[in-house]
Amino acid sequence: MSTIPLYRRRLLQIGAAAAALPLIGKPTLVRAQDKPLTGKTVRLLTWADDTGTAQLRNIVAPFEERTGAKVIVDRTGGTSSMVAKLKAAGDRPTYDVITLSGAGAPALASAGLLAKIDQDKIPNLKDVPEKYRIGADGYAIGYLLWTNGLIYSTKTYSSPPDSYAALWDKSVAKNIFLPPADYLESMQTVVMAARFAGGDQSNPEPGFKKLEELKDRVVMLGENPNQVADLFRSGSLDLGGLYSPAFFPTAIKDPSYNMSASYAMKEGFYTQTLMTVIPHTRPGDDAAVYAFVNQTIDPVSQGKMTEDILNGSVNSKAVLSEAARNSPYIPSPEQIAEHATTHDDAQLAKTMSDWTQRYTEIFS
Amino acid sequence: MIRNTKLAWYCLAPVVVLLFPLIAASLVVLRLSFGVKDAEWTQIGLDAYFQLASPFFARSFILTLRLAAESAVIDVLLAVPVALVLARLRSRLWRRVCLLAVLMPLLVNLLLQSYGWLVVLGPAGVVNRALLSMGLIERPLRLLYAEPAVLIGLVQTALPLVVLPITQALRGVPIAMEEAAATLGARRQQILRQITIPIALPAVIAAGTLAFAYNASAFAVPLLLGAGRVQMLGVVIHTEVAPLFDFPQASSASVALTAAALLLTSLVGLWGRRKPA
């Protein structure tokens, strides 16, 4: 007698559960259909530093959310490690996408390790200005802009220096720093000095002579940004460059460090294009790979990367917040369009070894 | 006999396993040194070695060997009195305390030690603050980013490597011999100069060559304390790798440095063996 009510109750429970099933199942089915790359994997090689961390937040996460694809990220030390890894891997498919500094792309391209970029598969490329769009003879596309200006002491300068001539003004800039020889910034400093002295990248001699005039006032070559920041804090540095405020994401905003950055030089500020490349032999699906590359230059992703790591965006329609637009450390797309200048990567690749040695000899 | 040989090989197996990656990596570097830039594994050339004769590399080479030699000599001069104290301390507790103090640099990361020197010698560091507070200077002295700062860093980081073998050697000098000399009228300085040090000399020379070899390949210390202005070969090799991606050049410089350090340490070792005890 007592089993009958239980049996009826159980039947009602099962019936209610069965009736609810379509309501639970249906949304899941709809979500899977909306995500076009579900089940696909993209293997990314990028930096181990803040730039890599920001990439996980601002590019990888939204890409995975939007497409359903999975991104496996390998964060290695720096561009030289990436080049060494890829050369060691040879023809073995290891990575689908690599983001690295501009100098690494030609090295990999000349070793025959990269695929030519199919620009038609990257819709966001149309908003990237010509000079940042393609690099390494078509084997790389622009990713971000590393922007270099002057770093100055707010104790020495009441307003931002507006010319590179400030470096040669002994009466004000008594103690300066320059970039170290193993930074690309040092090569841009040679170009800057050459242009300042009436030469240019193909005629750097005036630049080397001009740099020799700085020798006695150079306190150090800024190998370690923390050391540089500490010297500004202690009042031991007045000015330095070419250098990026991105090296001091915390210190430059802290008033106790007495430092700020200027992109307001009338000669323009310098940029280095960080690149995205696709290896010739890769494990992933082309649709997923190109979709990810497109995401790297998405205007929202670019805006967020710019704000996070104080780099410039290659996409002229990058979405920046009001705070970012007003920040002296973040060049806006308009500033980049009007005042940014750069060097010839292909020409520099031929002369870099010689220039690095000469630069080192001047300051060591 | 056969059992002993087999046992010996089994005992050596972990060492061989550990040595294998080192030997393999060294062979890879050697092969790369004969490569051509951008075709390291497919072409062979001697350009990288010819480049070592250029003034740029030659200056760096000479600077490296000079700083390594200077730091080795200073280390030995500092280490001998410390080793004497360690060797002759009777109290076990104090011996352990002193040994710990000597070993500290080996327990602390090299980068941290270099940062420590930045704190001591930097413009806002201990030395400058003391001098400023005493009114001896008006502006901080530039103690860093030059050869003296790098030399201080090299001496400090290699000191434990020199103290320990000298201490062991001095412990081996029989106290009875020193007492006998004293009873025959020898003064302390004479005992030290004519008995203690000569007996321990092979170990002193070995410790000095160890410091030389260690500092010849220094990278972190000249990079941090020299800030790009003291171009020891380790720093130059780093530049050849990044941003120049010239792996053959970096490898050839490494091979040349290793060969030079091995040659010099062998010559010093030979000289030490020939000296009468």
XYZ file of C-alpha atoms in Angstrom:
641
model
C 0.000 0.000 0.000
C 2.810 2.499 1.003
C 4.750 2.022 -2.333
C 1.994 3.419 -4.530
C 2.296 7.155 -3.485
C 6.136 6.891 -3.823
C 5.842 5.423 -7.314
C 3.474 8.209 -8.389
C 5.756 10.841 -6.863
C 8.764 9.425 -8.655
C 6.868 9.415 -11.965
C 5.976 13.072 -11.506
C 9.608 13.953 -10.781
C 10.865 12.162 -13.882
C 8.171 13.762 -15.994
C 9.089 17.261 -14.763
C 12.763 16.631 -15.434
C 12.035 15.361 -18.939
C 9.900 18.432 -19.654
C 12.720 20.744 -18.514
C 15.398 19.078 -20.665
C 14.712 20.981 -23.909
C 14.981 24.249 -21.985
C 18.476 23.330 -20.771
C 19.620 21.640 -23.978
C 18.493 24.255 -26.467
C 20.763 27.229 -25.407
C 23.821 24.954 -25.459
C 23.020 23.802 -28.954
C 22.572 27.401 -30.104
C 25.966 28.502 -28.542
C 27.909 25.698 -30.254
C 26.460 26.643 -33.602
C 27.363 30.353 -33.082
C 31.033 29.677 -32.455
C 32.592 29.031 -35.819
C 35.950 27.620 -34.762
C 34.947 25.281 -31.967
C 37.354 22.373 -31.787
C 40.160 24.279 -33.566
C 43.472 25.052 -31.876
C 45.939 27.865 -32.492
C 49.473 27.598 -31.120
C 50.908 30.995 -30.287
C 54.491 31.928 -29.432
C 54.888 35.292 -27.728
C 56.862 37.179 -25.096
C 57.165 36.220 -21.452
C 56.931 39.812 -20.209
C 54.025 42.233 -19.631
C 53.332 42.399 -23.382
C 52.664 38.662 -23.418
C 50.464 38.847 -20.328
C 48.456 41.698 -21.828
C 48.065 39.681 -25.032
C 46.460 36.845 -23.068
C 43.927 39.257 -21.579
C 43.158 41.472 -24.555
C 43.564 39.245 -27.598
C 43.570 35.551 -26.679
C 40.629 35.658 -24.247
C 38.226 37.604 -26.520
C 39.258 35.421 -29.489
C 38.502 32.218 -27.623
C 35.221 33.620 -26.337
C 34.113 34.790 -29.768
C 35.239 31.861 -31.914
C 35.270 28.857 -29.587
C 38.810 28.045 -30.697
C 41.465 27.164 -28.151
C 44.752 29.058 -28.055
C 47.778 27.297 -26.581
C 50.327 29.931 -25.644
C 54.061 29.440 -25.303
C 55.622 32.455 -23.633
C 59.318 32.522 -24.142
C 61.949 35.106 -23.127
C 62.328 37.382 -26.096
C 62.662 37.632 -29.858
C 66.145 36.066 -29.980
C 64.812 32.994 -28.107
C 61.894 32.781 -30.543
C 64.216 32.939 -33.542
C 66.485 30.296 -32.021
C 63.479 28.028 -31.225
C 62.083 28.245 -34.723
C 65.442 27.665 -36.357
C 65.990 24.642 -34.132
C 62.504 23.278 -34.975
C 63.207 23.584 -38.731
C 60.398 21.961 -40.725
C 58.629 20.458 -37.736
C 55.222 22.142 -37.273
C 55.390 23.723 -33.833
C 53.639 27.097 -33.852
C 50.873 28.697 -35.875
C 51.402 32.368 -35.002
C 54.349 34.246 -33.568
C 54.421 37.837 -32.309
C 57.935 39.246 -32.119
C 59.978 42.378 -32.608
C 60.511 43.642 -36.131
C 64.153 42.563 -36.248
C 63.239 38.909 -35.818
C 60.885 38.710 -38.812
C 63.521 39.270 -41.562
C 65.845 36.779 -39.833
C 63.174 34.069 -39.963
C 62.038 35.013 -43.464
C 65.564 34.767 -44.874
C 65.891 31.331 -43.265
C 62.818 30.208 -45.262
C 60.762 29.518 -42.142
C 57.814 31.843 -42.753
C 54.770 31.790 -44.992
C 53.798 34.816 -47.069
C 50.825 36.541 -45.515
C 47.545 36.316 -47.423
C 46.316 39.856 -46.759
C 42.843 39.130 -48.102
C 42.199 36.878 -45.135
C 42.819 39.696 -42.624
C 39.918 42.201 -42.913
C 41.242 44.496 -40.128
C 44.366 45.161 -42.184
C 42.514 47.805 -44.196
C 42.601 50.118 -41.145
C 46.363 49.767 -40.694
C 48.370 52.524 -42.423
C 50.575 51.366 -45.279
C 53.883 51.859 -43.431
C 52.876 49.558 -40.575
C 50.880 47.050 -42.569
C 53.391 44.653 -44.077
C 56.992 43.906 -43.191
C 59.817 41.508 -43.995
C 58.921 41.491 -47.699
C 55.373 40.307 -47.140
C 56.176 37.705 -44.485
C 54.950 39.751 -41.525
C 52.161 42.122 -40.606
C 52.229 44.942 -38.089
C 51.066 44.072 -34.566
C 51.902 46.951 -32.222
C 54.121 49.998 -32.252
C 56.917 50.275 -29.753
C 57.243 54.022 -29.362
C 60.402 55.803 -28.220
C 60.782 59.362 -27.041
C 62.708 61.299 -24.423
C 62.520 60.477 -20.725
C 63.134 63.547 -18.604
C 63.425 64.570 -14.977
C 60.540 66.731 -13.759
C 63.021 68.334 -11.327
C 65.182 69.560 -14.225
C 62.501 70.374 -16.808
C 59.365 72.357 -15.999
C 57.895 71.442 -19.384
C 58.533 68.510 -21.755
C 61.563 68.982 -24.030
C 60.377 69.672 -27.549
C 63.512 68.785 -29.470
C 66.293 66.205 -29.419
C 68.628 69.208 -29.154
C 67.948 68.982 -25.407
C 70.323 66.002 -25.231
C 73.192 68.206 -26.390
C 72.339 71.120 -24.063
C 75.105 70.754 -21.445
C 73.785 73.603 -19.326
C 70.552 71.776 -18.525
C 71.098 68.062 -19.230
C 74.234 67.518 -17.166
C 73.630 63.800 -16.686
C 72.004 61.746 -19.392
C 71.420 58.125 -20.283
C 71.240 56.480 -23.666
C 69.861 53.109 -24.758
C 72.213 50.114 -24.586
C 73.832 48.735 -27.716
C 71.749 45.563 -27.696
C 68.467 47.501 -27.876
C 67.125 48.531 -31.279
C 66.626 51.955 -29.644
C 70.386 52.483 -29.904
C 70.213 52.097 -33.680
C 67.331 54.564 -33.801
C 69.422 56.919 -31.656
C 72.125 56.772 -34.338
C 69.510 57.551 -37.015
C 68.115 60.389 -34.866
C 71.585 61.864 -34.330
C 72.417 61.484 -38.029
C 69.252 63.311 -39.083
C 69.881 65.948 -36.424
C 73.400 66.510 -37.746
C 72.380 66.751 -41.388
C 72.869 63.133 -42.381
C 70.434 60.226 -42.526
C 70.263 56.464 -42.204
C 72.308 55.891 -45.354
C 74.863 58.494 -44.198
C 75.277 57.910 -40.461
C 78.770 59.438 -40.043
C 77.489 62.834 -38.847
C 75.367 60.940 -36.320
C 78.298 59.028 -34.839
C 80.302 62.262 -34.547
C 77.338 63.949 -32.870
C 76.957 61.078 -30.411
C 80.622 61.315 -29.418
C 79.861 64.795 -28.077
C 77.611 63.183 -25.468
C 80.189 60.732 -24.169
C 81.267 62.607 -21.044
C 77.724 63.220 -19.857
C 76.440 59.679 -20.335
C 76.017 58.180 -16.870
C 74.962 54.787 -18.110
C 73.422 52.859 -20.985
C 69.937 51.921 -19.796
C 70.227 48.136 -19.857
C 68.054 47.893 -16.748
C 64.982 50.183 -16.654
C 64.733 49.810 -12.865
C 68.227 51.266 -12.512
C 67.276 54.133 -14.784
C 64.151 54.847 -12.734
C 66.166 54.765 -9.523
C 68.665 57.252 -10.928
C 65.838 59.633 -11.796
C 64.433 59.228 -8.309
C 67.770 60.116 -6.724
C 68.231 63.123 -8.974
C 71.221 61.593 -10.748
C 69.729 61.761 -14.230
C 68.268 64.734 -16.084
C 67.331 63.334 -19.471
C 67.658 60.277 -21.670
C 66.564 58.650 -24.885
C 65.629 57.239 -27.217
C 63.686 55.157 -24.738
C 60.115 54.085 -24.226
C 57.956 54.999 -21.224
C 56.625 51.446 -21.609
C 59.758 50.335 -19.758
C 58.482 52.151 -16.647
C 54.769 51.333 -16.433
C 54.653 51.966 -12.677
C 57.560 54.312 -11.970
C 56.616 56.889 -14.571
C 53.224 57.417 -12.940
C 54.734 57.689 -9.437
C 55.606 61.339 -8.557
C 58.431 60.228 -6.245
C 60.426 59.080 -9.301
C 60.476 62.631 -10.743
C 60.228 61.325 -14.292
C 58.059 61.829 -17.311
C 58.143 61.182 -21.052
C 57.858 63.368 -24.105
C 56.670 62.501 -27.604
C 56.393 66.205 -28.448
C 59.725 66.588 -30.252
C 59.398 68.635 -33.391
C 61.614 66.116 -35.178
C 59.004 63.445 -34.424
C 59.157 60.407 -32.163
C 60.441 56.998 -33.194
C 58.552 53.767 -33.567
C 59.450 50.130 -34.036
C 56.833 47.892 -35.542
C 56.291 44.708 -33.594
C 55.211 42.014 -36.002
C 53.027 38.965 -36.354
C 54.325 36.129 -38.521
C 53.000 32.740 -39.604
C 55.460 29.848 -39.905
C 55.661 28.036 -43.204
C 55.039 24.697 -41.523
C 52.353 24.872 -38.894
C 50.057 22.451 -37.094
C 46.848 24.506 -37.063
C 43.965 25.123 -39.398
C 44.374 28.142 -41.740
C 40.927 29.549 -40.960
C 41.667 29.593 -37.214
C 45.193 30.957 -37.728
C 44.096 33.869 -39.887
C 41.128 34.580 -37.621
C 43.558 34.918 -34.718
C 45.902 37.154 -36.697
C 42.891 39.341 -37.534
C 42.089 39.529 -33.817
C 45.577 40.846 -33.033
C 44.753 44.045 -34.944
C 41.126 44.276 -33.864
C 40.433 47.949 -32.909
C 39.155 47.100 -29.409
C 42.024 44.687 -28.709
C 44.525 47.214 -30.009
C 43.104 49.952 -27.776
C 43.285 47.730 -24.706
C 46.860 46.627 -25.498
C 47.876 50.261 -25.902
C 46.458 51.207 -22.527
C 47.910 48.193 -20.761
C 51.495 48.343 -21.982
C 51.864 51.965 -23.163
C 52.601 50.914 -26.755
C 51.134 52.522 -29.835
C 48.490 50.808 -31.958
C 48.964 49.987 -35.639
C 45.200 50.138 -36.265
C 44.237 53.752 -36.980
C 40.774 53.035 -35.572
C 41.985 51.662 -32.251
C 39.458 52.328 -29.496
C 41.108 54.305 -26.678
C 39.453 55.448 -23.460
C 39.376 59.138 -22.513
C 42.067 58.555 -19.884
C 44.331 56.906 -22.449
C 43.830 59.764 -24.924
C 44.862 62.257 -22.246
C 47.880 60.285 -21.081
C 51.254 61.755 -22.108
C 52.674 58.223 -22.188
C 50.291 56.762 -24.758
C 50.564 58.086 -28.315
C 47.127 58.362 -29.892
C 46.486 57.100 -33.454
C 46.378 60.768 -34.520
C 49.775 61.512 -32.933
C 51.188 58.423 -34.591
C 49.816 59.469 -37.961
C 51.247 63.004 -37.682
C 54.481 62.724 -35.707
C 55.761 59.154 -35.746
C 58.884 58.368 -37.703
C 60.899 55.214 -38.025
C 63.933 53.647 -39.702
C 64.386 51.402 -42.718
C 64.464 47.846 -41.321
C 65.892 46.258 -44.470
C 68.764 48.735 -44.641
C 69.409 48.483 -40.911
C 69.688 44.693 -41.130
C 72.749 45.178 -43.378
C 74.500 47.729 -41.166
C 73.392 46.752 -37.682
C 76.431 44.728 -36.721
C 78.836 47.495 -37.701
C 76.719 50.216 -36.070
C 76.390 48.218 -32.849
C 80.149 47.867 -32.586
C 80.762 51.559 -33.268
C 78.095 52.622 -30.775
C 79.610 50.332 -28.148
C 83.104 51.650 -28.791
C 81.967 55.262 -28.348
C 80.403 54.698 -24.944
C 82.422 51.886 -23.373
C 88.823 -6.847 -10.285
C 86.044 -7.157 -12.869
C 83.439 -6.600 -10.159
C 85.210 -3.411 -9.039
C 85.337 -2.049 -12.587
C 81.653 -2.740 -13.121
C 80.823 -1.123 -9.807
C 82.953 1.866 -10.725
C 81.037 2.311 -13.970
C 77.707 2.084 -12.179
C 78.855 4.769 -9.755
C 80.016 6.938 -12.644
C 76.734 6.600 -14.535
C 74.979 9.611 -12.890
C 78.024 11.766 -13.632
C 78.044 10.650 -17.254
C 74.328 11.370 -17.552
C 74.858 14.864 -16.150
C 77.923 15.504 -18.283
C 76.292 14.368 -21.495
C 74.096 17.492 -22.006
C 77.076 19.718 -21.220
C 79.268 17.945 -23.756
C 76.460 17.860 -26.312
C 75.778 21.585 -25.879
C 79.507 22.358 -26.175
C 79.693 20.388 -29.412
C 76.674 22.276 -30.758
C 78.337 25.596 -29.925
C 81.546 24.402 -31.561
C 79.667 23.436 -34.737
C 77.758 26.744 -34.758
C 81.029 28.652 -34.511
C 81.955 27.310 -37.951
C 78.573 28.259 -39.391
C 77.536 31.223 -41.524
C 74.987 33.771 -40.312
C 71.415 32.812 -41.363
C 72.697 29.446 -42.607
C 74.280 28.165 -39.437
C 73.532 24.500 -40.029
C 73.836 24.319 -43.793
C 77.069 26.216 -44.534
C 80.557 26.204 -43.073
C 82.937 29.159 -42.881
C 85.696 30.736 -40.832
C 84.444 34.328 -41.032
C 83.305 34.304 -37.431
C 86.831 33.418 -36.267
C 88.469 36.000 -38.545
C 86.153 38.647 -37.045
C 87.595 37.903 -33.602
C 90.824 39.528 -34.743
C 89.007 42.873 -35.243
C 89.831 45.700 -32.775
C 86.326 45.480 -31.276
C 86.607 41.847 -30.215
C 90.310 42.090 -29.393
C 89.660 44.968 -26.945
C 86.844 43.073 -25.277
C 89.015 39.946 -25.045
C 91.886 41.796 -23.413
C 89.538 43.605 -21.026
C 87.917 40.301 -20.033
C 91.205 38.510 -19.372
C 92.587 41.541 -17.518
C 89.571 41.947 -15.227
C 89.466 38.191 -14.597
C 93.176 38.164 -13.678
C 92.912 41.253 -11.469
C 89.894 39.855 -9.629
C 91.678 36.504 -9.135
C 94.741 38.180 -7.595
C 92.620 40.382 -5.298
C 90.517 37.370 -4.314
C 93.616 35.386 -3.342
C 95.032 38.283 -1.296
C 91.708 38.670 0.539
C 91.092 34.945 0.881
C 94.375 33.926 2.540
C 93.822 35.787 5.851
C 90.164 34.662 5.936
C 91.224 31.067 5.257
C 93.877 31.269 7.962
C 91.287 32.339 10.505
C 88.897 29.592 9.394
C 91.639 26.961 9.477
C 92.944 27.889 12.919
C 89.670 28.602 14.772
C 89.349 26.193 17.643
C 85.711 26.870 18.474
C 83.493 24.690 16.312
C 80.603 27.147 16.635
C 82.640 30.134 15.459
C 84.109 28.087 12.650
C 80.601 27.296 11.437
C 79.494 30.920 11.759
C 82.506 32.134 9.772
C 82.012 29.399 7.170
C 78.382 30.417 6.737
C 79.419 34.040 6.285
C 81.901 32.983 3.600
C 79.361 30.730 1.856
C 76.569 33.360 1.825
C 77.396 34.704 -1.666
C 77.042 31.177 -3.040
C 73.602 30.830 -1.493
C 72.309 34.158 -2.800
C 71.399 34.590 -6.457
C 74.052 36.400 -8.513
C 71.564 38.993 -9.696
C 70.561 39.793 -6.129
C 74.190 40.261 -5.169
C 74.703 42.676 -8.040
C 71.572 44.566 -7.043
C 73.012 44.699 -3.546
C 76.044 46.530 -4.915
C 73.707 48.942 -6.688
C 72.195 49.721 -3.295
C 75.630 50.204 -1.710
C 77.373 52.105 -4.504
C 74.412 53.808 -6.216
C 73.814 57.574 -6.141
C 71.299 57.113 -3.321
C 73.304 54.248 -1.861
C 74.919 53.719 1.515
C 78.342 55.107 0.545
C 77.057 58.282 -1.094
C 74.545 58.963 1.677
C 77.274 58.650 4.268
C 79.568 61.008 2.358
C 76.745 63.496 1.748
C 75.684 63.477 5.384
C 79.278 64.116 6.475
C 79.396 67.054 4.103
C 82.352 65.634 2.188
C 80.555 65.878 -1.147
C 77.805 68.083 -2.576
C 76.515 65.716 -5.259
C 76.541 61.915 -5.264
C 79.747 60.357 -6.592
C 79.527 58.230 -9.713
C 80.776 54.935 -8.280
C 78.860 52.640 -10.591
C 78.887 51.958 -14.330
C 82.641 51.763 -14.684
C 85.446 49.191 -14.365
C 86.054 49.605 -10.597
C 82.413 48.727 -9.834
C 82.576 45.652 -12.056
C 85.877 44.607 -10.436
C 84.334 44.894 -6.960
C 81.407 42.738 -8.086
C 83.693 40.102 -9.631
C 85.892 39.933 -6.528
C 82.929 39.590 -4.175
C 81.093 36.895 -6.144
C 84.206 34.697 -6.619
C 85.593 35.066 -3.080
C 83.909 31.947 -1.599
C 85.360 29.828 -4.418
C 88.834 30.938 -3.383
C 88.449 30.823 0.409
C 87.193 27.245 0.640
C 90.046 25.367 -1.116
C 92.688 27.512 0.611
C 91.070 26.793 3.984
C 91.230 23.062 3.305
C 94.879 23.317 2.293
C 95.815 25.345 5.377
C 94.100 22.797 7.593
C 96.474 20.257 6.109
C 99.534 22.172 7.349
C 100.588 20.404 10.553
C 100.425 22.723 13.553
C 103.348 20.779 15.006
C 105.532 22.090 12.187
C 104.578 25.685 12.970
C 105.182 25.093 16.687
C 108.551 23.554 15.959
C 109.519 26.618 13.917
C 108.359 28.879 16.733
C 110.436 27.041 19.283
C 113.456 27.497 16.999
C 112.933 31.265 17.131
C 110.899 31.937 13.976
C 108.506 34.889 14.187
C 104.863 34.543 13.113
C 105.463 36.319 9.820
C 108.409 34.025 9.067
C 106.331 30.934 9.842
C 103.591 32.180 7.563
C 105.959 33.139 4.735
C 108.343 30.218 4.882
C 106.239 27.314 6.086
C 102.479 27.774 5.948
C 102.033 29.528 2.603
C 104.588 27.429 0.654
C 102.888 24.217 1.767
C 99.489 25.585 0.804
C 100.761 27.221 -2.404
C 99.422 24.635 -4.902
C 95.951 25.104 -3.440
C 96.331 28.898 -3.498
C 97.275 28.765 -7.180
C 94.403 26.383 -7.947
C 91.944 28.642 -6.123
C 93.206 31.663 -8.037
C 92.802 29.925 -11.384
C 89.293 28.889 -10.349
C 88.400 32.528 -9.677
C 89.987 33.521 -13.002
C 87.988 30.962 -14.986
C 84.784 31.873 -13.135
C 85.135 35.604 -13.752
C 86.333 35.309 -17.345
C 82.839 34.149 -18.307
C 81.064 36.749 -16.140
C 77.880 38.197 -17.616
C 75.418 39.368 -14.953
C 77.979 41.384 -12.985
C 79.381 43.472 -15.887
C 75.876 43.868 -17.326
C 74.358 45.275 -14.134
C 77.301 47.075 -12.579
C 78.815 48.198 -15.873
C 75.473 49.125 -17.505
C 76.789 48.633 -21.021
C 79.985 50.633 -20.472
C 82.205 47.702 -19.488
C 82.192 45.342 -22.438
C 83.417 42.037 -21.089
C 83.155 39.230 -23.597
C 80.069 37.722 -21.942
C 78.162 40.943 -22.634
C 79.465 41.107 -26.216
C 78.382 37.514 -26.836
C 74.927 38.390 -25.530
C 74.728 41.309 -28.005
C 75.747 39.025 -30.880
C 72.801 36.750 -30.037
C 70.239 39.512 -29.401
C 69.599 41.661 -31.341
C 72.110 40.681 -34.014
C 71.095 36.959 -34.271
C 74.691 36.214 -35.238
C 74.905 32.778 -33.596
C 78.164 31.805 -35.373
C 79.869 34.978 -34.102
C 78.582 34.464 -30.556
C 79.690 30.816 -30.666
C 83.152 31.589 -32.003
C 83.690 34.175 -29.258
C 82.560 31.602 -26.656
C 84.893 28.940 -28.048
C 87.814 31.379 -28.130
C 87.163 32.513 -24.552
C 86.898 28.928 -23.316
C 90.121 27.992 -25.116
C 91.961 31.019 -23.727
C 90.762 30.380 -20.180
C 91.719 26.674 -20.418
C 95.154 27.528 -21.830
C 95.919 30.134 -19.161
C 94.724 27.967 -16.298
C 96.774 25.031 -17.646
C 99.898 27.190 -17.911
C 99.438 28.509 -14.385
C 98.865 24.980 -13.160
C 102.079 23.805 -14.848
C 104.029 26.684 -13.340
C 102.638 25.873 -9.922
C 103.700 22.243 -10.191
C 107.231 23.186 -11.211
C 107.735 25.557 -8.264
C 109.722 23.850 -5.487
C 107.627 23.403 -2.331
